[in-house]
PDB file of C-alpha atoms and ligand atoms in Angstrom:
ATOM      1  CA  UNK A   1     -20.485   3.251  -7.049  1.00  0.00           C
ATOM      2  CA  UNK A   2     -21.130   5.046  -3.764  1.00  0.00           C
ATOM      3  CA  UNK A   3     -17.772   6.070  -2.251  1.00  0.00           C
ATOM      4  CA  UNK A   4     -17.586   5.887   1.578  1.00  0.00           C
ATOM      5  CA  UNK A   5     -13.939   5.515   2.481  1.00  0.00           C
ATOM      6  CA  UNK A   6     -12.202   7.887   0.081  1.00  0.00           C
ATOM      7  CA  UNK A   7     -12.090  11.618  -0.491  1.00  0.00           C
ATOM      8  CA  UNK A   8     -11.221  12.667  -4.001  1.00  0.00           C
ATOM      9  CA  UNK A   9     -10.949  15.732  -6.203  1.00  0.00           C
ATOM     10  CA  UNK A  10      -9.423  16.828  -9.475  1.00  0.00           C
ATOM     11  CA  UNK A  11      -7.390  20.021  -9.620  1.00  0.00           C
ATOM     12  CA  UNK A  12      -5.963  20.801 -13.022  1.00  0.00           C
ATOM     13  CA  UNK A  13      -4.544  17.581 -14.407  1.00  0.00           C
ATOM     14  CA  UNK A  14      -3.918  16.001 -11.008  1.00  0.00           C
ATOM     15  CA  UNK A  15      -6.417  13.661  -9.345  1.00  0.00           C
ATOM     16  CA  UNK A  16      -6.105  13.376  -5.562  1.00  0.00           C
ATOM     17  CA  UNK A  17      -7.324  10.321  -3.682  1.00  0.00           C
ATOM     18  CA  UNK A  18      -7.282  10.312   0.126  1.00  0.00           C
ATOM     19  CA  UNK A  19      -8.029   7.089   1.972  1.00  0.00           C
ATOM     20  CA  UNK A  20     -10.240   8.154   4.861  1.00  0.00           C
ATOM     21  CA  UNK A  21     -10.820   5.622   7.632  1.00  0.00           C
ATOM     22  CA  UNK A  22      -8.988   7.644  10.230  1.00  0.00           C
ATOM     23  CA  UNK A  23     -10.274   5.670  13.246  1.00  0.00           C
ATOM     24  CA  UNK A  24      -8.762   2.491  11.781  1.00  0.00           C
ATOM     25  CA  UNK A  25      -5.593   4.330  10.698  1.00  0.00           C
ATOM     26  CA  UNK A  26      -6.866   4.053   7.109  1.00  0.00           C
ATOM     27  CA  UNK A  27      -6.584   0.243   7.123  1.00  0.00           C
ATOM     28  CA  UNK A  28      -7.527  -1.284   3.786  1.00  0.00           C
ATOM     29  CA  UNK A  29     -10.724  -3.256   3.988  1.00  0.00           C
ATOM     30  CA  UNK A  30     -12.386  -4.921   1.018  1.00  0.00           C
ATOM     31  CA  UNK A  31     -14.708  -2.006   0.379  1.00  0.00           C
ATOM     32  CA  UNK A  32     -11.839   0.503   0.277  1.00  0.00           C
ATOM     33  CA  UNK A  33      -9.997  -1.670  -2.245  1.00  0.00           C
ATOM     34  CA  UNK A  34     -13.121  -1.823  -4.430  1.00  0.00           C
ATOM     35  CA  UNK A  35     -13.585   1.939  -4.151  1.00  0.00           C
ATOM     36  CA  UNK A  36      -9.952   2.601  -5.095  1.00  0.00           C
ATOM     37  CA  UNK A  37     -10.318   0.273  -8.064  1.00  0.00           C
ATOM     38  CA  UNK A  38     -13.470   2.100  -9.135  1.00  0.00           C
ATOM     39  CA  UNK A  39     -11.813   5.542  -9.068  1.00  0.00           C
ATOM     40  CA  UNK A  40      -8.664   4.276 -10.791  1.00  0.00           C
ATOM     41  CA  UNK A  41     -10.777   2.787 -13.599  1.00  0.00           C
ATOM     42  CA  UNK A  42     -12.604   6.111 -14.071  1.00  0.00           C
ATOM     43  CA  UNK A  43      -9.354   8.118 -14.038  1.00  0.00           C
ATOM     44  CA  UNK A  44      -7.687   5.795 -16.524  1.00  0.00           C
ATOM     45  CA  UNK A  45     -10.309   6.652 -19.164  1.00  0.00           C
ATOM     46  CA  UNK A  46     -10.194  10.404 -18.498  1.00  0.00           C
ATOM     47  CA  UNK A  47      -7.559  12.107 -20.664  1.00  0.00           C
ATOM     48  CA  UNK A  48      -7.812  15.304 -18.593  1.00  0.00           C
ATOM     49  CA  UNK A  49      -6.194  13.428 -15.661  1.00  0.00           C
ATOM     50  CA  UNK A  50      -2.450  12.939 -16.023  1.00  0.00           C
ATOM     51  CA  UNK A  51      -1.177  12.032 -12.530  1.00  0.00           C
ATOM     52  CA  UNK A  52      -2.755  10.476  -9.433  1.00  0.00           C
ATOM     53  CA  UNK A  53      -1.635  11.491  -5.939  1.00  0.00           C
ATOM     54  CA  UNK A  54      -2.628   8.975  -3.286  1.00  0.00           C
ATOM     55  CA  UNK A  55      -2.480   9.770   0.425  1.00  0.00           C
ATOM     56  CA  UNK A  56      -4.102   9.001   3.787  1.00  0.00           C
ATOM     57  CA  UNK A  57      -6.418  11.148   5.888  1.00  0.00           C
ATOM     58  CA  UNK A  58      -5.192  12.597   9.175  1.00  0.00           C
ATOM     59  CA  UNK A  59      -1.647  13.160  10.365  1.00  0.00           C
ATOM     60  CA  UNK A  60      -0.930   9.753  11.828  1.00  0.00           C
ATOM     61  CA  UNK A  61      -1.186   7.198   9.053  1.00  0.00           C
ATOM     62  CA  UNK A  62      -0.948   6.735   5.333  1.00  0.00           C
ATOM     63  CA  UNK A  63      -2.336   3.193   5.660  1.00  0.00           C
ATOM     64  CA  UNK A  64      -1.646   0.898   8.669  1.00  0.00           C
ATOM     65  CA  UNK A  65      -2.109  -2.249   6.585  1.00  0.00           C
ATOM     66  CA  UNK A  66      -4.829  -4.582   5.470  1.00  0.00           C
ATOM     67  CA  UNK A  67      -7.800  -4.533   7.852  1.00  0.00           C
ATOM     68  CA  UNK A  68      -6.881  -7.175  10.435  1.00  0.00           C
ATOM     69  CA  UNK A  69     -10.432  -7.292  11.856  1.00  0.00           C
ATOM     70  CA  UNK A  70     -11.787  -8.222   8.461  1.00  0.00           C
ATOM     71  CA  UNK A  71      -9.533 -11.238   7.917  1.00  0.00           C
ATOM     72  CA  UNK A  72      -8.944 -12.521  11.469  1.00  0.00           C
ATOM     73  CA  UNK A  73     -11.235 -15.531  10.945  1.00  0.00           C
ATOM     74  CA  UNK A  74     -10.200 -16.359   7.390  1.00  0.00           C
ATOM     75  CA  UNK A  75      -9.236 -19.863   6.273  1.00  0.00           C
ATOM     76  CA  UNK A  76      -6.179 -20.548   4.086  1.00  0.00           C
ATOM     77  CA  UNK A  77      -8.365 -20.424   0.980  1.00  0.00           C
ATOM     78  CA  UNK A  78      -9.954 -17.125   1.998  1.00  0.00           C
ATOM     79  CA  UNK A  79      -6.506 -15.715   2.805  1.00  0.00           C
ATOM     80  CA  UNK A  80      -5.206 -16.666  -0.618  1.00  0.00           C
ATOM     81  CA  UNK A  81      -8.306 -15.160  -2.251  1.00  0.00           C
ATOM     82  CA  UNK A  82      -7.817 -11.953  -0.248  1.00  0.00           C
ATOM     83  CA  UNK A  83      -4.312 -11.529  -1.661  1.00  0.00           C
ATOM     84  CA  UNK A  84      -5.390 -12.468  -5.198  1.00  0.00           C
ATOM     85  CA  UNK A  85      -8.297 -10.015  -5.053  1.00  0.00           C
ATOM     86  CA  UNK A  86      -6.039  -7.212  -3.779  1.00  0.00           C
ATOM     87  CA  UNK A  87      -3.416  -7.802  -6.448  1.00  0.00           C
ATOM     88  CA  UNK A  88      -5.897  -7.803  -9.295  1.00  0.00           C
ATOM     89  CA  UNK A  89      -8.043  -4.894  -8.182  1.00  0.00           C
ATOM     90  CA  UNK A  90      -5.475  -2.587  -6.691  1.00  0.00           C
ATOM     91  CA  UNK A  91      -1.795  -3.388  -6.281  1.00  0.00           C
ATOM     92  CA  UNK A  92      -1.007  -4.703  -9.758  1.00  0.00           C
ATOM     93  CA  UNK A  93      -3.425  -2.184 -11.213  1.00  0.00           C
ATOM     94  CA  UNK A  94      -1.421   0.676  -9.712  1.00  0.00           C
ATOM     95  CA  UNK A  95       1.965  -0.846 -10.568  1.00  0.00           C
ATOM     96  CA  UNK A  96       0.917  -1.238 -14.223  1.00  0.00           C
ATOM     97  CA  UNK A  97      -1.222   1.901 -14.416  1.00  0.00           C
ATOM     98  CA  UNK A  98      -0.974   3.942 -17.603  1.00  0.00           C
ATOM     99  CA  UNK A  99      -0.439   7.195 -15.666  1.00  0.00           C
ATOM    100  CA  UNK A 100       2.006   7.922 -12.852  1.00  0.00           C
ATOM    101  CA  UNK A 101       0.777   7.291  -9.329  1.00  0.00           C
ATOM    102  CA  UNK A 102       2.571   9.182  -6.549  1.00  0.00           C
ATOM    103  CA  UNK A 103       2.158   7.956  -2.973  1.00  0.00           C
ATOM    104  CA  UNK A 104       2.289  10.818  -0.456  1.00  0.00           C
ATOM    105  CA  UNK A 105       3.112   8.912   2.744  1.00  0.00           C
ATOM    106  CA  UNK A 106       1.866  11.034   5.633  1.00  0.00           C
ATOM    107  CA  UNK A 107       2.534   8.703   8.579  1.00  0.00           C
ATOM    108  CA  UNK A 108       2.485   4.942   9.205  1.00  0.00           C
ATOM    109  CA  UNK A 109       2.840   2.877   6.024  1.00  0.00           C
ATOM    110  CA  UNK A 110       2.685  -0.662   7.366  1.00  0.00           C
ATOM    111  CA  UNK A 111       1.949  -4.041   5.806  1.00  0.00           C
ATOM    112  CA  UNK A 112      -0.546  -3.501   2.989  1.00  0.00           C
ATOM    113  CA  UNK A 113       0.033   0.254   3.451  1.00  0.00           C
ATOM    114  CA  UNK A 114       3.712   0.029   2.568  1.00  0.00           C
ATOM    115  CA  UNK A 115       2.757  -2.398  -0.201  1.00  0.00           C
ATOM    116  CA  UNK A 116       0.326   0.179  -1.569  1.00  0.00           C
ATOM    117  CA  UNK A 117       3.034   2.853  -1.513  1.00  0.00           C
ATOM    118  CA  UNK A 118       5.488   0.449  -3.183  1.00  0.00           C
ATOM    119  CA  UNK A 119       3.019  -0.340  -5.964  1.00  0.00           C
ATOM    120  CA  UNK A 120       3.001   3.393  -6.793  1.00  0.00           C
ATOM    121  CA  UNK A 121       5.663   4.754  -9.144  1.00  0.00           C
ATOM    122  CA  UNK A 122       7.061   7.449  -6.830  1.00  0.00           C
ATOM    123  CA  UNK A 123       6.957   7.768  -3.033  1.00  0.00           C
ATOM    124  CA  UNK A 124       7.243  11.017  -1.089  1.00  0.00           C
ATOM    125  CA  UNK A 125       7.267  10.657   2.710  1.00  0.00           C
ATOM    126  CA  UNK A 126       6.687  13.139   5.499  1.00  0.00           C
ATOM    127  CA  UNK A 127       9.418  13.219   8.127  1.00  0.00           C
ATOM    128  CA  UNK A 128       7.122  11.537  10.714  1.00  0.00           C
ATOM    129  CA  UNK A 129       6.474   8.529   8.438  1.00  0.00           C
ATOM    130  CA  UNK A 130       7.219   5.031   9.717  1.00  0.00           C
ATOM    131  CA  UNK A 131       7.460   2.185   7.234  1.00  0.00           C
ATOM    132  CA  UNK A 132       7.439  -1.552   7.819  1.00  0.00           C
ATOM    133  CA  UNK A 133       6.158  -5.022   6.984  1.00  0.00           C
ATOM    134  CA  UNK A 134       5.006  -6.307  10.409  1.00  0.00           C
ATOM    135  CA  UNK A 135       2.997  -9.282   9.077  1.00  0.00           C
ATOM    136  CA  UNK A 136       5.268 -11.890  10.728  1.00  0.00           C
ATOM    137  CA  UNK A 137       4.015 -10.655  14.103  1.00  0.00           C
ATOM    138  CA  UNK A 138       0.543 -11.792  12.980  1.00  0.00           C
ATOM    139  CA  UNK A 139       1.765 -15.214  11.791  1.00  0.00           C
ATOM    140  CA  UNK A 140       1.638 -14.055   8.152  1.00  0.00           C
ATOM    141  CA  UNK A 141       3.929 -12.763   5.432  1.00  0.00           C
ATOM    142  CA  UNK A 142       3.248  -9.696   3.268  1.00  0.00           C
ATOM    143  CA  UNK A 143       0.511 -10.603   0.796  1.00  0.00           C
ATOM    144  CA  UNK A 144       0.054  -7.548  -1.409  1.00  0.00           C
ATOM    145  CA  UNK A 145       3.406  -7.686  -3.208  1.00  0.00           C
ATOM    146  CA  UNK A 146       5.708  -6.727  -0.310  1.00  0.00           C
ATOM    147  CA  UNK A 147       8.089  -9.673  -0.579  1.00  0.00           C
ATOM    148  CA  UNK A 148       8.666  -8.806  -4.237  1.00  0.00           C
ATOM    149  CA  UNK A 149       8.524  -5.018  -4.430  1.00  0.00           C
ATOM    150  CA  UNK A 150      10.486  -4.383  -1.218  1.00  0.00           C
ATOM    151  CA  UNK A 151      13.240  -6.686  -2.475  1.00  0.00           C
ATOM    152  CA  UNK A 152      13.228  -4.926  -5.853  1.00  0.00           C
ATOM    153  CA  UNK A 153      13.455  -1.496  -4.241  1.00  0.00           C
ATOM    154  CA  UNK A 154      15.974  -2.025  -1.423  1.00  0.00           C
ATOM    155  CA  UNK A 155      17.699  -5.340  -2.230  1.00  0.00           C
ATOM    156  CA  UNK A 156      17.539  -8.782  -0.703  1.00  0.00           C
ATOM    157  CA  UNK A 157      19.610  -8.151   2.449  1.00  0.00           C
ATOM    158  CA  UNK A 158      17.587  -5.234   3.792  1.00  0.00           C
ATOM    159  CA  UNK A 159      14.307  -6.786   2.587  1.00  0.00           C
ATOM    160  CA  UNK A 160      15.094  -9.903   4.641  1.00  0.00           C
ATOM    161  CA  UNK A 161      15.860  -7.721   7.643  1.00  0.00           C
ATOM    162  CA  UNK A 162      12.653  -5.684   7.384  1.00  0.00           C
ATOM    163  CA  UNK A 163      10.336  -8.614   6.635  1.00  0.00           C
ATOM    164  CA  UNK A 164      11.848 -11.072   9.148  1.00  0.00           C
ATOM    165  CA  UNK A 165      12.169  -8.601  12.039  1.00  0.00           C
ATOM    166  CA  UNK A 166       8.920  -6.797  11.209  1.00  0.00           C
ATOM    167  CA  UNK A 167      10.655  -3.621  12.432  1.00  0.00           C
ATOM    168  CA  UNK A 168       9.509  -0.206  11.279  1.00  0.00           C
ATOM    169  CA  UNK A 169      12.031   2.216   9.834  1.00  0.00           C
ATOM    170  CA  UNK A 170      11.916   6.001   9.918  1.00  0.00           C
ATOM    171  CA  UNK A 171      11.500   8.151   6.806  1.00  0.00           C
ATOM    172  CA  UNK A 172      15.174   9.200   6.708  1.00  0.00           C
ATOM    173  CA  UNK A 173      16.342   5.580   6.712  1.00  0.00           C
ATOM    174  CA  UNK A 174      13.777   4.761   4.023  1.00  0.00           C
ATOM    175  CA  UNK A 175      15.304   7.570   1.950  1.00  0.00           C
ATOM    176  CA  UNK A 176      18.836   6.174   2.389  1.00  0.00           C
ATOM    177  CA  UNK A 177      17.608   2.731   1.312  1.00  0.00           C
ATOM    178  CA  UNK A 178      15.833   4.082  -1.786  1.00  0.00           C
ATOM    179  CA  UNK A 179      12.468   3.013  -0.409  1.00  0.00           C
ATOM    180  CA  UNK A 180      11.153   6.567  -0.748  1.00  0.00           C
ATOM    181  CA  UNK A 181      12.185   9.211  -3.266  1.00  0.00           C
ATOM    182  CA  UNK A 182      11.981  12.257  -0.981  1.00  0.00           C
ATOM    183  CA  UNK A 183      11.378  13.178   2.642  1.00  0.00           C
ATOM    184  CA  UNK A 184       9.794  16.525   3.507  1.00  0.00           C
ATOM    185  CA  UNK A 185       7.874  18.043   6.406  1.00  0.00           C
ATOM    186  CA  UNK A 186       4.251  17.011   6.726  1.00  0.00           C
ATOM    187  CA  UNK A 187       3.105  20.464   5.585  1.00  0.00           C
ATOM    188  CA  UNK A 188       5.234  20.215   2.416  1.00  0.00           C
ATOM    189  CA  UNK A 189       4.174  16.666   1.543  1.00  0.00           C
ATOM    190  CA  UNK A 190       1.542  17.540  -1.033  1.00  0.00           C
ATOM    191  CA  UNK A 191       3.561  20.474  -2.376  1.00  0.00           C
ATOM    192  CA  UNK A 192       6.503  18.171  -3.095  1.00  0.00           C
ATOM    193  CA  UNK A 193       4.213  15.557  -4.654  1.00  0.00           C
ATOM    194  CA  UNK A 194       2.606  18.235  -6.838  1.00  0.00           C
ATOM    195  CA  UNK A 195       6.033  19.516  -7.895  1.00  0.00           C
ATOM    196  CA  UNK A 196       6.967  16.026  -9.103  1.00  0.00           C
ATOM    197  CA  UNK A 197       3.552  15.613 -10.761  1.00  0.00           C
ATOM    198  CA  UNK A 198       3.999  18.871 -12.700  1.00  0.00           C
ATOM    199  CA  UNK A 199       7.354  17.722 -14.054  1.00  0.00           C
ATOM    200  CA  UNK A 200       5.654  14.557 -15.327  1.00  0.00           C
ATOM    201  CA  UNK A 201       2.683  16.426 -16.773  1.00  0.00           C
ATOM    202  CA  UNK A 202       5.032  18.410 -19.045  1.00  0.00           C
ATOM    203  CA  UNK A 203       6.023  15.170 -20.780  1.00  0.00           C
ATOM    204  CA  UNK A 204       4.388  12.972 -23.413  1.00  0.00           C
ATOM    205  CA  UNK A 205       1.572  10.926 -21.796  1.00  0.00           C
ATOM    206  CA  UNK A 206       2.095   8.062 -24.237  1.00  0.00           C
ATOM    207  CA  UNK A 207       5.849   8.009 -23.606  1.00  0.00           C
ATOM    208  CA  UNK A 208       5.147   7.964 -19.856  1.00  0.00           C
ATOM    209  CA  UNK A 209       2.829   4.985 -20.313  1.00  0.00           C
ATOM    210  CA  UNK A 210       5.502   3.149 -22.314  1.00  0.00           C
ATOM    211  CA  UNK A 211       8.139   4.078 -19.730  1.00  0.00           C
ATOM    212  CA  UNK A 212       6.068   2.490 -16.947  1.00  0.00           C
ATOM    213  CA  UNK A 213       5.553  -0.648 -19.050  1.00  0.00           C
ATOM    214  CA  UNK A 214       9.247  -0.875 -19.947  1.00  0.00           C
ATOM    215  CA  UNK A 215      10.475  -0.465 -16.363  1.00  0.00           C
ATOM    216  CA  UNK A 216       7.980  -3.054 -15.136  1.00  0.00           C
ATOM    217  CA  UNK A 217       9.196  -5.482 -17.791  1.00  0.00           C
ATOM    218  CA  UNK A 218      12.572  -5.644 -15.979  1.00  0.00           C
ATOM    219  CA  UNK A 219      10.861  -7.689 -13.282  1.00  0.00           C
ATOM    220  CA  UNK A 220       9.457 -11.168 -13.623  1.00  0.00           C
ATOM    221  CA  UNK A 221       6.177 -11.302 -11.664  1.00  0.00           C
ATOM    222  CA  UNK A 222       6.122 -15.058 -11.074  1.00  0.00           C
ATOM    223  CA  UNK A 223       7.185 -14.390  -7.463  1.00  0.00           C
ATOM    224  CA  UNK A 224       3.883 -12.610  -6.844  1.00  0.00           C
ATOM    225  CA  UNK A 225       1.981 -15.869  -7.432  1.00  0.00           C
ATOM    226  CA  UNK A 226       4.209 -17.669  -4.949  1.00  0.00           C
ATOM    227  CA  UNK A 227       3.685 -14.869  -2.431  1.00  0.00           C
ATOM    228  CA  UNK A 228      -0.109 -15.227  -2.745  1.00  0.00           C
ATOM    229  CA  UNK A 229       0.142 -18.988  -2.129  1.00  0.00           C
ATOM    230  CA  UNK A 230       2.478 -18.583   0.870  1.00  0.00           C
ATOM    231  CA  UNK A 231       0.405 -15.719   2.300  1.00  0.00           C
ATOM    232  CA  UNK A 232      -2.642 -18.022   2.299  1.00  0.00           C
ATOM    233  CA  UNK A 233      -0.674 -20.726   4.182  1.00  0.00           C
ATOM    234  CA  UNK A 234      -0.529 -18.550   7.317  1.00  0.00           C
ATOM    235  CA  UNK A 235      -4.294 -18.326   7.802  1.00  0.00           C
ATOM    236  CA  UNK A 236      -6.094 -20.528  10.288  1.00  0.00           C
ATOM    237  CA  UNK A 237      -2.848 -21.625  11.980  1.00  0.00           C
ATOM    238  CA  UNK A 238      -2.226 -21.455  15.748  1.00  0.00           C
ATOM    239  CA  UNK A 239       0.406 -18.758  15.172  1.00  0.00           C
ATOM    240  CA  UNK A 240      -2.065 -16.672  13.160  1.00  0.00           C
ATOM    241  CA  UNK A 241      -4.635 -16.987  15.963  1.00  0.00           C
ATOM    242  CA  UNK A 242      -2.040 -15.924  18.539  1.00  0.00           C
ATOM    243  CA  UNK A 243      -0.769 -13.040  16.353  1.00  0.00           C
ATOM    244  CA  UNK A 244      -4.207 -11.583  15.618  1.00  0.00           C
ATOM    245  CA  UNK A 245      -5.481 -12.143  19.186  1.00  0.00           C
ATOM    246  CA  UNK A 246      -2.406 -10.339  20.536  1.00  0.00           C
ATOM    247  CA  UNK A 247      -3.107  -7.418  18.177  1.00  0.00           C
ATOM    248  CA  UNK A 248      -6.705  -7.113  19.360  1.00  0.00           C
ATOM    249  CA  UNK A 249      -5.629  -7.431  23.004  1.00  0.00           C
ATOM    250  CA  UNK A 250      -2.934  -4.778  22.408  1.00  0.00           C
ATOM    251  CA  UNK A 251      -0.129  -7.039  23.655  1.00  0.00           C
ATOM    252  CA  UNK A 252       2.937  -8.712  22.170  1.00  0.00           C
ATOM    253  CA  UNK A 253       2.345 -12.163  20.625  1.00  0.00           C
ATOM    254  CA  UNK A 254       3.772 -15.193  22.374  1.00  0.00           C
ATOM    255  CA  UNK A 255       4.865 -17.666  19.695  1.00  0.00           C
ATOM    256  CA  UNK A 256       5.942 -21.056  21.027  1.00  0.00           C
TER     257      UNK A 256
HETATM  258  N1  CAA B   1      -6.380  -3.236  10.699  1.00  0.00           N
HETATM  259  C1  CAA B   1      -7.464  -2.930  11.444  1.00  0.00           C
HETATM  260  N2  CAA B   1      -7.458  -2.002  12.403  1.00  0.00           N
HETATM  261  C2  CAA B   1      -6.295  -1.339  12.623  1.00  0.00           C
HETATM  262  C3  CAA B   1      -5.127  -1.607  11.884  1.00  0.00           C
HETATM  263  C4  CAA B   1      -5.207  -2.596  10.882  1.00  0.00           C
HETATM  264  N3  CAA B   1      -4.164  -2.905  10.101  1.00  0.00           N
HETATM  265  N4  CAA B   1      -4.134  -0.815  12.350  1.00  0.00           N
HETATM  266  C5  CAA B   1      -4.671  -0.071  13.340  1.00  0.00           C
HETATM  267  N5  CAA B   1      -5.978  -0.397  13.498  1.00  0.00           N
HETATM  268  C6  CAA B   1      -6.925   0.170  14.462  1.00  0.00           C
HETATM  269  C7  CAA B   1      -6.630  -0.370  15.877  1.00  0.00           C
HETATM  270  O1  CAA B   1      -7.249  -1.634  16.069  1.00  0.00           O
HETATM  271  C8  CAA B   1      -7.237   0.723  16.719  1.00  0.00           C
HETATM  272  O2  CAA B   1      -8.627   0.512  16.777  1.00  0.00           O
HETATM  273  P1  CAA B   1      -9.415   0.644  18.221  1.00  0.00           P
HETATM  274  O3  CAA B   1      -9.275   2.102  18.546  1.00  0.00           O
HETATM  275  O4  CAA B   1     -10.803   0.220  17.846  1.00  0.00           O
HETATM  276  O5  CAA B   1      -8.681  -0.259  19.172  1.00  0.00           O
HETATM  277  C9  CAA B   1      -6.983   1.993  15.914  1.00  0.00           C
HETATM  278  O6  CAA B   1      -6.714   1.565  14.571  1.00  0.00           O
HETATM  279  C10 CAA B   1      -5.783   2.779  16.395  1.00  0.00           C
HETATM  280  O7  CAA B   1      -4.684   1.888  16.453  1.00  0.00           O
HETATM  281  P2  CAA B   1      -3.799   1.681  17.793  1.00  0.00           P
HETATM  282  O8  CAA B   1      -4.616   1.894  19.012  1.00  0.00           O
HETATM  283  O9  CAA B   1      -3.081   0.375  17.659  1.00  0.00           O
HETATM  284  O10 CAA B   1      -2.791   2.921  17.611  1.00  0.00           O
HETATM  285  P3  CAA B   1      -1.303   3.023  18.126  1.00  0.00           P
HETATM  286  O11 CAA B   1      -0.880   4.429  17.897  1.00  0.00           O
HETATM  287  O12 CAA B   1      -1.164   2.461  19.505  1.00  0.00           O
HETATM  288  O13 CAA B   1      -0.449   2.069  17.137  1.00  0.00           O
HETATM  289  C11 CAA B   1       0.178   1.137  15.005  1.00  0.00           C
HETATM  290  C12 CAA B   1      -0.350   2.365  15.766  1.00  0.00           C
HETATM  291  C13 CAA B   1       1.632   0.851  15.417  1.00  0.00           C
HETATM  292  C14 CAA B   1       0.112   1.465  13.521  1.00  0.00           C
HETATM  293  C15 CAA B   1      -0.708  -0.096  15.353  1.00  0.00           C
HETATM  294  O14 CAA B   1      -2.069   0.271  15.144  1.00  0.00           O
HETATM  295  C16 CAA B   1      -0.412  -1.309  14.524  1.00  0.00           C
HETATM  296  O15 CAA B   1       0.551  -2.006  14.774  1.00  0.00           O
HETATM  297  N6  CAA B   1      -1.291  -1.588  13.543  1.00  0.00           N
HETATM  298  C17 CAA B   1      -1.226  -2.815  12.754  1.00  0.00           C
HETATM  299  C18 CAA B   1      -0.092  -2.754  11.755  1.00  0.00           C
HETATM  300  C19 CAA B   1      -0.048  -4.085  11.016  1.00  0.00           C
HETATM  301  O16 CAA B   1       0.181  -5.127  11.577  1.00  0.00           O
HETATM  302  N7  CAA B   1      -0.236  -3.997   9.692  1.00  0.00           N
HETATM  303  C20 CAA B   1      -0.212  -5.165   8.832  1.00  0.00           C
HETATM  304  C21 CAA B   1      -1.608  -5.683   8.638  1.00  0.00           C
HETATM  305  S1  CAA B   1      -1.613  -7.244   7.816  1.00  0.00           S
HETATM  306  C22 CAA B   1      -1.418  -6.903   6.193  1.00  0.00           C
HETATM  307  O17 CAA B   1      -1.273  -5.766   5.770  1.00  0.00           O
HETATM  308  C23 CAA B   1      -1.446  -8.117   5.309  1.00  0.00           C
HETATM  309  C24 CAA B   1      -1.012  -7.928   3.929  1.00  0.00           C
HETATM  310  O18 CAA B   1       0.147  -7.680   3.589  1.00  0.00           O
HETATM  311  C25 CAA B   1      -1.976  -8.179   2.860  1.00  0.00           C
END
C-alpha cells in the first residue's frame, strides 16, 4: 500500500509511526486509518519489532480527532459504519495488539485523537498536551471507544465531566487522573517513550502478549457496540448540522 499520511521507521526493535497531516492537525481520515492498519499488520508479523511508538507530526497536535470534513454529510448509517470501521481496523486492533503500543502525545489529543491514545497500552504526554472529548459540541458522542476507555481509565465521575462538558484538560491534570502515565517536556517526549519501550523489550515477548490479553479480559467490550450505535444516532440531526457548521465557520454552536 502506498503510504501518504504517515512517516515511519524502525530503529533497533522499536517501530515509530508518525501521523503526518499537519495542516489538519493530524486529523484521522479514512485513508490514515487504513494506512495505520496496514503498518500495524506488517509490524505484527515482524519478530524484529517489539514495541510501536505512535506520535503526531509537528509541535501542535498528536491528533485533533476524526476528520470532521470527511463525515460532515454522513447519514446515521454512514456514521455507525464509520465507528465500526475505525474500531475494527485501528482502535480495537491497537488495544488488543500482540506488542506494546506507546502513544507519545505531543499536543492536542482530542476526540478520536484521545481515543487513539487511550487504545494504546501506555501514554506519555508532553507538557503542552491538551486532552479532551469535544464531540458533544458537534452533536455527537465519542465513537472510537472514548465512552468506554475513558471511563475505564479515569472512572465514571470524571469521564462524565469530560464527555458532557467537552472541556479539554492539561497534561498535568491528565497525569493526576491516570489518563497519561508520564508528562515530560516536548523535547524529552520520545526519549521517555523509548526508555519505557526498552524496559519492555527486555522482557519475554510472549509473556507481554499474554499480559495484554489478560488485562483486556478484565473489561467487557459489549459497551463498545452500544457506543457505535449511539454514535451513529447523532448523524444527520439538526444539532449535528449546527455543530459541524459552527466548526467550519470557526464559531461556537448555538443549540436550541
Ligand atoms: N477534522 C478536520 N479538520 C480539523 C480537525 C478535525 N478534527 N481539527 C482541526 N482541523 C483543521 C481545521 O479545520 C483547520 O483547517 P483550516 O486551516 O483549513 O481552517 C486546521 O486544522 C487548524 O485548526 P484550527 O484553525 O481550528 O486551529 P486552532 O489552533 O484555532 O484550534 C483545535 C485547534 C482546538 C484543536 C481546533 O482545531 C478544534 O477544535 N478541532 C476539532 C477538535 C474536535 O472536535 N475533535 C473531535 C472530532 S469528532 C471525532 O473525533 C469523532 C469520534 O470520536 C469518532
